[in-house]
Tab-separated table of C-alpha atoms and ligand atoms in Angstrom:
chain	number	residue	atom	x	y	z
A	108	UNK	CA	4.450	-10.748	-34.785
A	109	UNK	CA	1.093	-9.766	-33.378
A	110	UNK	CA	1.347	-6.948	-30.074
A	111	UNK	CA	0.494	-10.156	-27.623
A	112	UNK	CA	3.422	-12.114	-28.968
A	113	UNK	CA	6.045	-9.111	-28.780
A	114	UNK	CA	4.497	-8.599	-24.774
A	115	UNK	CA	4.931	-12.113	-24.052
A	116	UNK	CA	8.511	-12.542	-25.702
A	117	UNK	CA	9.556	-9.077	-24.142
A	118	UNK	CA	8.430	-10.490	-20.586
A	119	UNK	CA	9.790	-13.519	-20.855
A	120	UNK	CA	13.354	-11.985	-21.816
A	121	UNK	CA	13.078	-9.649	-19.193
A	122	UNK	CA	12.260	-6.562	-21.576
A	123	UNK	CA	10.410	-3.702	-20.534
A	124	UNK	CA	6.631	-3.235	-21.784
A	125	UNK	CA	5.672	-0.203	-23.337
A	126	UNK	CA	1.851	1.133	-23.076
A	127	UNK	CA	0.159	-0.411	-25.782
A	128	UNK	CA	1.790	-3.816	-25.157
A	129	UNK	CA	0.380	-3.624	-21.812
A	130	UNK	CA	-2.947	-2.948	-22.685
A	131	UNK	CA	-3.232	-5.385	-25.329
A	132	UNK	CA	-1.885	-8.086	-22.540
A	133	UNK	CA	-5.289	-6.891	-20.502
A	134	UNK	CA	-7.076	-6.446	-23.553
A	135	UNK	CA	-6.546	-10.503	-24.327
A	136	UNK	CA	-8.022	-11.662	-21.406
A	137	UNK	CA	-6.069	-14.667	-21.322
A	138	UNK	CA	-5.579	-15.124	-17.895
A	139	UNK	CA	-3.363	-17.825	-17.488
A	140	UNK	CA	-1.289	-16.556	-19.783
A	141	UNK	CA	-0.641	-13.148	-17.447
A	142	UNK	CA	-0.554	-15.438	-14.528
A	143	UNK	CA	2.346	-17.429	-15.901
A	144	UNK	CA	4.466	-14.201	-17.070
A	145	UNK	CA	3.789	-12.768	-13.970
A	146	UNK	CA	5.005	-15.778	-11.786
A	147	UNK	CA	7.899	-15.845	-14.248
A	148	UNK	CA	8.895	-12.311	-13.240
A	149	UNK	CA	8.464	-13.116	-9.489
A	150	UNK	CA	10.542	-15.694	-9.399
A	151	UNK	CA	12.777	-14.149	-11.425
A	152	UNK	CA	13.061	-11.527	-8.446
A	153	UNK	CA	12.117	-13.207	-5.457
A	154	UNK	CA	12.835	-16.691	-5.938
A	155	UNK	CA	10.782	-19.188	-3.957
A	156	UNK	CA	10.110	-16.434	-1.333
A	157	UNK	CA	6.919	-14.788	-0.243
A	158	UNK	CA	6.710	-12.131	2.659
A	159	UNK	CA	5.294	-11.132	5.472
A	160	UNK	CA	5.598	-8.965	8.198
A	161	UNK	CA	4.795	-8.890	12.301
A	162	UNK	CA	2.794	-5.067	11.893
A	163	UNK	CA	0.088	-3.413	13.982
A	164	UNK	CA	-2.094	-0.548	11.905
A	165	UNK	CA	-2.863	2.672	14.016
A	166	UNK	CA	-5.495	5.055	12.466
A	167	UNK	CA	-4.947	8.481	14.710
A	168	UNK	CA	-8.223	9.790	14.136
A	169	UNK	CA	-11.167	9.817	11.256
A	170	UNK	CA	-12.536	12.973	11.668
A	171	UNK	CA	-10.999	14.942	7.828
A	172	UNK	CA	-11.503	17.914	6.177
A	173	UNK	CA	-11.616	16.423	2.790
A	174	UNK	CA	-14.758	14.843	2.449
A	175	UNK	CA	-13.281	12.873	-0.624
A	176	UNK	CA	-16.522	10.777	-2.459
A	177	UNK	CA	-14.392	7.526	-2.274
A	178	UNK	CA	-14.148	6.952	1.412
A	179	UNK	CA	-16.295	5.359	4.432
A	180	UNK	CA	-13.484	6.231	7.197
A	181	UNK	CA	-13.636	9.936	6.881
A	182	UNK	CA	-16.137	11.732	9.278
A	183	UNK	CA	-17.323	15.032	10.459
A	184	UNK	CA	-16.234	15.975	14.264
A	185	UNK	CA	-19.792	15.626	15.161
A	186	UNK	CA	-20.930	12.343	14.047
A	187	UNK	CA	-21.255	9.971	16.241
A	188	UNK	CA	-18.574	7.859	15.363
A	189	UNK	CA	-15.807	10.547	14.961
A	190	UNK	CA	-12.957	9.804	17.480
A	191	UNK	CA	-9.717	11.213	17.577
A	192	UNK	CA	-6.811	9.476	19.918
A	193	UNK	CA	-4.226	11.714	22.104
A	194	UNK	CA	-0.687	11.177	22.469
A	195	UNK	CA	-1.025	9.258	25.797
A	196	UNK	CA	-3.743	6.747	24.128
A	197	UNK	CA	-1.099	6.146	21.000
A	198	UNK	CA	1.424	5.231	23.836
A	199	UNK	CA	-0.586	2.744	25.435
A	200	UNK	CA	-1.325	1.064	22.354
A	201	UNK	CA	2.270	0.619	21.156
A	202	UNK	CA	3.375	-0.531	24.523
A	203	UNK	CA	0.222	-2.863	24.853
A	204	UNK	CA	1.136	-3.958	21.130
A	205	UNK	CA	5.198	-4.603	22.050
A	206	UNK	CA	3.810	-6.557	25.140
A	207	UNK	CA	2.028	-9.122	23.244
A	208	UNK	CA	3.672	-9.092	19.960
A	209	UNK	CA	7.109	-9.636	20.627
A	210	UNK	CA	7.823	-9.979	16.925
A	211	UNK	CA	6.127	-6.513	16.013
A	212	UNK	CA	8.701	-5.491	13.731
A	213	UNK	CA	6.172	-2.494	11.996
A	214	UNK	CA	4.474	0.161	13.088
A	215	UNK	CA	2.135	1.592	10.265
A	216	UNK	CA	-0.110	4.675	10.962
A	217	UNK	CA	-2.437	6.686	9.000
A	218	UNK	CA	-5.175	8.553	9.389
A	219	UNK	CA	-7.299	11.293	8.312
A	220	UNK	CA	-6.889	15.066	7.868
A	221	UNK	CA	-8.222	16.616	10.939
A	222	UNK	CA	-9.174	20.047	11.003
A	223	UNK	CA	-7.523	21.339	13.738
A	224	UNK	CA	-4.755	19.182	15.081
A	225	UNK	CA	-1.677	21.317	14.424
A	226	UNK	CA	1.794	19.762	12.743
A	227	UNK	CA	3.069	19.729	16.325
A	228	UNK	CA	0.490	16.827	17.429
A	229	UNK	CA	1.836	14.189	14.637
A	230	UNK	CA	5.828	15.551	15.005
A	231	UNK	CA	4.873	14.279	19.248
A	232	UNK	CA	3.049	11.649	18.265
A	233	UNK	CA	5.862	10.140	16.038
A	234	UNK	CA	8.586	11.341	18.663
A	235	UNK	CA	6.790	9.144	21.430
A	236	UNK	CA	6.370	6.025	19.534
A	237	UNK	CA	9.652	5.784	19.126
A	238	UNK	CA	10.246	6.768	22.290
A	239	UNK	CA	8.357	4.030	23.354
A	240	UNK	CA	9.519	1.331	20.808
A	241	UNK	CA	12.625	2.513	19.614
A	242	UNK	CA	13.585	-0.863	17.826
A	243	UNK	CA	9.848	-0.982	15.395
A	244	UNK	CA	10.156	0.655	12.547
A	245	UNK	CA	7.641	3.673	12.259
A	246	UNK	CA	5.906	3.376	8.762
A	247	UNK	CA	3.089	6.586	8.825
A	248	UNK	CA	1.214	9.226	6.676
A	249	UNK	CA	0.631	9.432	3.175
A	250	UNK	CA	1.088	12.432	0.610
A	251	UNK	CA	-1.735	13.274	1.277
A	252	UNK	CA	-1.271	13.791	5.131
A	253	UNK	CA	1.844	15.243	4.530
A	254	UNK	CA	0.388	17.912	2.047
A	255	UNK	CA	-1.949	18.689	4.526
A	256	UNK	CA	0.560	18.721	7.104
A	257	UNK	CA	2.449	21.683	4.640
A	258	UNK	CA	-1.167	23.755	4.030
A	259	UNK	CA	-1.811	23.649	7.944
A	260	UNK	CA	1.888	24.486	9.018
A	261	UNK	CA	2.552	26.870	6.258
A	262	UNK	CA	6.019	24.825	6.110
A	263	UNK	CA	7.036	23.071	2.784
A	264	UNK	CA	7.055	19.682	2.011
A	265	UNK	CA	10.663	19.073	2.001
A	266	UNK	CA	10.648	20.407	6.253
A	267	UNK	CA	7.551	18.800	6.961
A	268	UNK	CA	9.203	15.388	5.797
A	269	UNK	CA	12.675	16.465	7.264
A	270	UNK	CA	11.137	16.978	10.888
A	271	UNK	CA	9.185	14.237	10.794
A	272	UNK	CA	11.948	11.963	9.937
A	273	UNK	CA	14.266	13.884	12.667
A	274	UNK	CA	11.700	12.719	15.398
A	275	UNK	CA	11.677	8.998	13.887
A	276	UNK	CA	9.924	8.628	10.971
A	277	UNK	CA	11.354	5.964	8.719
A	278	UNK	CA	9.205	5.618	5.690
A	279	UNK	CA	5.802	6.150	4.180
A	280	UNK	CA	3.339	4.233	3.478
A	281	UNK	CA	2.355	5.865	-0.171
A	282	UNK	CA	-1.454	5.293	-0.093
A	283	UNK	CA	-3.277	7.951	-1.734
A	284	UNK	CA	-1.739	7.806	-4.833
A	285	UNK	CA	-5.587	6.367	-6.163
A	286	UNK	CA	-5.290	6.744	-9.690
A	287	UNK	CA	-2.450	9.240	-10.908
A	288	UNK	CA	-4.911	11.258	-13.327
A	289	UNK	CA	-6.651	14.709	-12.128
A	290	UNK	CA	-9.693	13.745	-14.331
A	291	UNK	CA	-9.959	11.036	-11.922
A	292	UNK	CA	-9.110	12.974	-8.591
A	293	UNK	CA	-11.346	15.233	-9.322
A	294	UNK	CA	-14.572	13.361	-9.100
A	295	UNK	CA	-13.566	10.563	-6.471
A	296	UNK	CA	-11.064	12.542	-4.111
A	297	UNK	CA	-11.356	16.681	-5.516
A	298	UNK	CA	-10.016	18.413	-1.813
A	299	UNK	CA	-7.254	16.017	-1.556
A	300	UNK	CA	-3.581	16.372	-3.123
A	301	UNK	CA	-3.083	16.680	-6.848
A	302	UNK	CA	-1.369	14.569	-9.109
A	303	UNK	CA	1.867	16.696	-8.847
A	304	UNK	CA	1.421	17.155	-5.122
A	305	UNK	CA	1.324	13.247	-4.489
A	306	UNK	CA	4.472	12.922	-6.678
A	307	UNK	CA	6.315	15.748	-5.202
A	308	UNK	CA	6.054	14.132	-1.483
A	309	UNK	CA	7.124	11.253	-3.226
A	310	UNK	CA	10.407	12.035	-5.041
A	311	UNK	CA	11.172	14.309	-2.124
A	312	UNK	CA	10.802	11.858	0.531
A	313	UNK	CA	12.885	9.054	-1.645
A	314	UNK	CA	15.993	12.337	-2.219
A	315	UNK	CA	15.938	12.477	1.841
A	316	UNK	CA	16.367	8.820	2.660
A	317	UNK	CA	12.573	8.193	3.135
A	318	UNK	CA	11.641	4.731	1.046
A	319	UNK	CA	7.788	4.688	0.475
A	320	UNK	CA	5.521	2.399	-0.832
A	321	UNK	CA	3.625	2.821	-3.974
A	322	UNK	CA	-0.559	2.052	-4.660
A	323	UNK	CA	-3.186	2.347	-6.876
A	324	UNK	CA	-6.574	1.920	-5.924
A	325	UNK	CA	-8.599	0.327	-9.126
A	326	UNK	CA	-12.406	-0.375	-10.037
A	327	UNK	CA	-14.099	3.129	-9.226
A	328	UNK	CA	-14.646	5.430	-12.397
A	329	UNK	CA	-11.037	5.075	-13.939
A	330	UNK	CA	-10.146	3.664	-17.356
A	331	UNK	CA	-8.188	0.466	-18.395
A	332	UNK	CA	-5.861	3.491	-20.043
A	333	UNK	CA	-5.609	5.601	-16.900
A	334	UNK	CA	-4.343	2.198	-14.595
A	335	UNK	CA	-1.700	1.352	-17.012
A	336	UNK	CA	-0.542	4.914	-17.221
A	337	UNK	CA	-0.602	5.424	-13.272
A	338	UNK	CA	1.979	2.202	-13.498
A	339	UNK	CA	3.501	3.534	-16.496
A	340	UNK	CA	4.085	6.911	-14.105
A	341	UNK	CA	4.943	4.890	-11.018
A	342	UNK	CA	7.914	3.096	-13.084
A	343	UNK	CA	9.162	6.156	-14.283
A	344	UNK	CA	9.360	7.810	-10.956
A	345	UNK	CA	10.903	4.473	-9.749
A	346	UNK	CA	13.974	4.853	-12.591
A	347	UNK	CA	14.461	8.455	-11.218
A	348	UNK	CA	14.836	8.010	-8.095
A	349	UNK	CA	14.461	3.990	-6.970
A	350	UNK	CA	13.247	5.155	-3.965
A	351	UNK	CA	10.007	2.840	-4.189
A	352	UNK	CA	10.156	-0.544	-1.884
A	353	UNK	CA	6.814	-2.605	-3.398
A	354	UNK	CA	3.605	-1.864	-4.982
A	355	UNK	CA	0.495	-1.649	-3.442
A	356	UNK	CA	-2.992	-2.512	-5.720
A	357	UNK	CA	-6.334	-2.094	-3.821
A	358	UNK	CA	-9.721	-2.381	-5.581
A	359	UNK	CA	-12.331	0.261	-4.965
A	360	UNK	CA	-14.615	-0.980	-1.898
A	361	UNK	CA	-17.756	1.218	-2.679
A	362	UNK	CA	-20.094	0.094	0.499
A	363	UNK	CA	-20.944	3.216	2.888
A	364	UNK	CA	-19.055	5.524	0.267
A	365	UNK	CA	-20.384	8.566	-1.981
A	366	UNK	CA	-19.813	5.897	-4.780
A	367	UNK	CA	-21.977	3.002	-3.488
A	368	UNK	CA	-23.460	3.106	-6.287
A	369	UNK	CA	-20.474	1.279	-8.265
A	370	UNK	CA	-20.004	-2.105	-8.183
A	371	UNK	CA	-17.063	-3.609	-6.460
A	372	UNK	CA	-15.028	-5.289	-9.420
A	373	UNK	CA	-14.375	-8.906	-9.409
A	374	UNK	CA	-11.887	-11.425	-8.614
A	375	UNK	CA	-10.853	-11.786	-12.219
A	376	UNK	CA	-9.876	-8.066	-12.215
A	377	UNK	CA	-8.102	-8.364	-8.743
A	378	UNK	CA	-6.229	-10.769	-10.199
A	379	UNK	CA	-5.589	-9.451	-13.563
A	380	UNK	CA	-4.530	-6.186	-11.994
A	381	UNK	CA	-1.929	-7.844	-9.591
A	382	UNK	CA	-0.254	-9.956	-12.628
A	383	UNK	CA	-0.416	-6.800	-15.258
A	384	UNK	CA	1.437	-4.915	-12.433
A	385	UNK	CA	3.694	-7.064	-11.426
A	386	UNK	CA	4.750	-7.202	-15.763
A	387	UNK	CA	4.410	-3.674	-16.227
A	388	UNK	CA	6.538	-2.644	-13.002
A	389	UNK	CA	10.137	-4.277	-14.000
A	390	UNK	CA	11.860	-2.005	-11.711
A	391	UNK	CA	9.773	-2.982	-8.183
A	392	UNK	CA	11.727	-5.230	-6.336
A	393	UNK	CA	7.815	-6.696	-4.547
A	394	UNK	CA	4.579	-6.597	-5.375
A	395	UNK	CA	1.947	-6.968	-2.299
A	396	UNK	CA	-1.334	-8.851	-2.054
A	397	UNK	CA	-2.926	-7.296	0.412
A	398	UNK	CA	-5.184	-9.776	2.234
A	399	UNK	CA	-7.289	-7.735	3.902
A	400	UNK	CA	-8.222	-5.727	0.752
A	401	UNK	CA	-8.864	-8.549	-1.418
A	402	UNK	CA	-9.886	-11.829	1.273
A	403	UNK	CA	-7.409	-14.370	2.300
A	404	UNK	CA	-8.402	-16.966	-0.779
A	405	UNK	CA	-7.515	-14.227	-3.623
A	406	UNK	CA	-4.429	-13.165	-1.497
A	407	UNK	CA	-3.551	-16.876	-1.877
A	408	UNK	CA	-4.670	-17.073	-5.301
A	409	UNK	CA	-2.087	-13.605	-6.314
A	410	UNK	CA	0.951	-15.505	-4.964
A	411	UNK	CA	0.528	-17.456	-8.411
A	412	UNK	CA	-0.341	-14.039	-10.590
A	413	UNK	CA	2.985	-12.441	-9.158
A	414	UNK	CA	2.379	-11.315	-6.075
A	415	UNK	CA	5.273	-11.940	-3.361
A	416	UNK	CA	4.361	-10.150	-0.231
A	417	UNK	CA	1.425	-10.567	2.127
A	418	UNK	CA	1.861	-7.550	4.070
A	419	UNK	CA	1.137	-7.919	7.695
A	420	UNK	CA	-0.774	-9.040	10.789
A	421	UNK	CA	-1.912	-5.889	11.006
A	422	UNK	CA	-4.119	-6.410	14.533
A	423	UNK	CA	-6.431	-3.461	13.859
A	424	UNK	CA	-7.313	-1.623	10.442
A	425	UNK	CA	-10.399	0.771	10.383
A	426	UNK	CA	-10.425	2.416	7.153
A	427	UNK	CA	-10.862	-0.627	4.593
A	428	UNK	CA	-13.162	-2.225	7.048
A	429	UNK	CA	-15.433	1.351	7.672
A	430	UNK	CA	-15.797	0.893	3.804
A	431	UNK	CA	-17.062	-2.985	3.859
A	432	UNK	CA	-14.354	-5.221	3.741
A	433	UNK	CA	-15.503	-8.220	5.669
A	434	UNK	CA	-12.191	-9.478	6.310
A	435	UNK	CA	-10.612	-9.600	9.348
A	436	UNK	CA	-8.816	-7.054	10.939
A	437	UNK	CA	-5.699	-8.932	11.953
A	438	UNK	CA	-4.262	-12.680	11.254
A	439	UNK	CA	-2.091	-14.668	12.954
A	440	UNK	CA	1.655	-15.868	11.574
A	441	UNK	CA	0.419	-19.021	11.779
A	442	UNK	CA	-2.165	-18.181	9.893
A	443	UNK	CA	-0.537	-16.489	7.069
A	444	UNK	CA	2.807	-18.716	6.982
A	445	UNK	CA	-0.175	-22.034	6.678
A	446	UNK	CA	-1.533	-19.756	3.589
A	447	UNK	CA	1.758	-19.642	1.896
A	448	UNK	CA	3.104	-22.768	2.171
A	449	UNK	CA	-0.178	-24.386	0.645
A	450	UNK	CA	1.142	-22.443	-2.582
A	451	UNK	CA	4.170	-24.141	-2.556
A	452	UNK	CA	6.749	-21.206	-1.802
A	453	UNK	CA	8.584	-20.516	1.410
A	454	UNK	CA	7.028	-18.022	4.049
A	455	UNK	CA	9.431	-15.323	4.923
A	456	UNK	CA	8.875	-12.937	7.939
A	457	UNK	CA	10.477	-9.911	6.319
A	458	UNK	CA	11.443	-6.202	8.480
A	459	UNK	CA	9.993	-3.353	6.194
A	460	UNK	CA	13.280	-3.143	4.306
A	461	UNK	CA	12.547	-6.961	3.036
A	462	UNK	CA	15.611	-8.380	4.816
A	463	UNK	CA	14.595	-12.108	5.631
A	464	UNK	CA	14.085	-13.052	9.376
A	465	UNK	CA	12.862	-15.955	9.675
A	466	UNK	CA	11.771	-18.189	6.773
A	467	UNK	CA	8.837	-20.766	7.113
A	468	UNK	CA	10.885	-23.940	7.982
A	469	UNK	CA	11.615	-21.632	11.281
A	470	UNK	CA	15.406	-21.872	10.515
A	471	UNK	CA	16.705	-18.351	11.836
A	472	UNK	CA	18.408	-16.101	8.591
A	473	UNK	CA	18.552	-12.961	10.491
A	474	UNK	CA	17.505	-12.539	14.206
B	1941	SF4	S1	-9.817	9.415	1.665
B	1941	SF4	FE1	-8.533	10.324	3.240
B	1941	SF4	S2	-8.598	12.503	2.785
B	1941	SF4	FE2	-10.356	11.591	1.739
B	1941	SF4	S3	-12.073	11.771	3.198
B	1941	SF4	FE3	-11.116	9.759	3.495
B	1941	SF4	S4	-9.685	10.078	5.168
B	1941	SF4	FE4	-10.185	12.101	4.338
């Protein structure tokens, strides 16, 4: 039996993929052939389901420190566009949001790593948005704000997560993982955490109770090799410490970036990269297609390559957007719940722990 036969049987019994299996899967090309495993494995897990949630995105502030090649939302404190936004404008915002959004179920905020802003500015920050919504779940900083958080405190990663989670944090969002691979990190994102540094915030945050997210962000310099290893990496940390609640894939906007000289890959490869995931990834309960990285059609399009989550409304995202996505920066449920049921599958308003709330038909499981 040739490798592509032995992948396909082993997915289709429910077997685990090894690396080589994986790549030959990607290396075929067959499309509909991934597509088909992949659906197989999502409905294995999630049924007739797809997610969504009722979020708003809060980006603190863009002026960093890092200066990382890959990114359009990172500024210096003296450009023009730099902005950073004080406790008192974060409070208006989430009380604004809870006003019109009686649904918001998600609050999810990062941001960049500003210079000076001391530890004590994101512990308040968190404190008062909970404060002011204690019932929304607080989803906010990555790693790699949380590394930073250790250099500028001088605390360690274990108490920077354990005070932020004692004033109300309740997970992390798990963006900056970009590709797992220092070769990599060192040409598109060299100030930023390491490899081991991303992990570390990682496993530590899942051993105190902190479920995070997990992404990769494809189509810049990496290798074919170097994405199935970063999910080869992300399922190992996964068996260790299951601490992981959905994966995350974003391709590589290069517009307004020190990379603009790439090429953004295409929808083939979006799509390819969602199913392969979704295969490789046995232990992830959900796999996200996040609209506003990819445009509403090839979200729609990923809910039949494996994909079973949506993500959010979101109401207001800056980074993707600073680096030329031409979505839109929020969506209605309307909106999103139309988008699913044209596939077929149910619409499920999820909290960030996946619990149903309300599926599509508007029949109440939950709330
Ligand atoms: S990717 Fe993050 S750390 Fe790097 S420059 Fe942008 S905001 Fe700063």
């Amino acid at each position: 039996m040739n490798l592509i036969d032995k992948a396909v049987k082993k997915v289709s019994s429910g077997e685990r993929l090894h690396f080589t299996e994986a790549l030959a899967l990607y290396q075929d090309n067959d499309i509909l052939k991934l597509a088909s495993l992949a659906r197989s494995v999502k409905e294995r897990k999630s049924g007739n389901y797809v997610y969504y949630n009722v979020n708003r995105h809060i980006n603190l502030t863009n002026i960093c420190v890092s200066g990382c090649p890959l990114c359009a939302f990172g500024c210096k404190a003296e450009e023009e566009r730099a902005y950073v936004m004080e406790k008192a404008e974060v409070i208006r915002i989430v009380r604004q949001t809870v006003e019109d959004t009686p649904d918001l179920s998600e609050i999810h905020m990062v941001s960049a790593l500003h210079p000076d802003k001391p530890f004590s500015y994101y512990l308040e920050i968190v404190a008062a948005v909970k404060a002011t919504a204690p019932q929304v779940h607080l989803k906010a900083f990555t790693p790699v704000e949380i590394v930073h958080f250790s250099n500028i405190s001088k605390l360690s990663i274990k108490i920077v997560l354990e005070q932020l989670k004692a004033a109300g944090l309740d997970s992390l969002p798990g963006g900056g993982a970009e590709i797992l691979d220092d070769s990599v990190r060192k040409v598109i994102c060299p100030n930023k955490a390491t490899t081991a540094e991303w992990i570390k915030v990682i496993t530590t945050a899942h051993s105190l109770g902190l479920p995070t997210n997990a992404t990769m962000l494809y189509g810049h310099i990496e290798t074919i090799e170097q994405r199935i290893q970063h999910l080869i990496t992300l399922r190992e940390i996964q068996d260790q410490t299951g601490g992981f609640q959905a994966f995350v894939a974003f391709p590589f906007h290069p517009a307004n970036t020190g990379l603009s000289e790439l090429e953004r890959v295409a929808s083939w490869e979006d799509l390819k990269m969602i199913a392969l995931a979704r295969i490789i990834l046995d232990n992830f309960d959900h796999v996200k297609a996040f609209w506003m990285m990819l445009t509403l059609p090839i979200a729609q399009l990923a809910l039949a390559f494996g994909a079973d989550d949506l993500d959010g409304t979101v109401v207001e995202e800056r980074i993707i957007h600073a680096a030329g996505a031409t979505t839109k920066t929020g969506i209605t449920k309307k909106e999103i719940i139309h988008f699913v049921e044209e596939t077929g599958y149910l619409a499920v308003e999820r909290d960030t722990f996946y619990h149903p709330l309300k599926i599509s038909s508007g029949v109440k499981i939950n709330a």
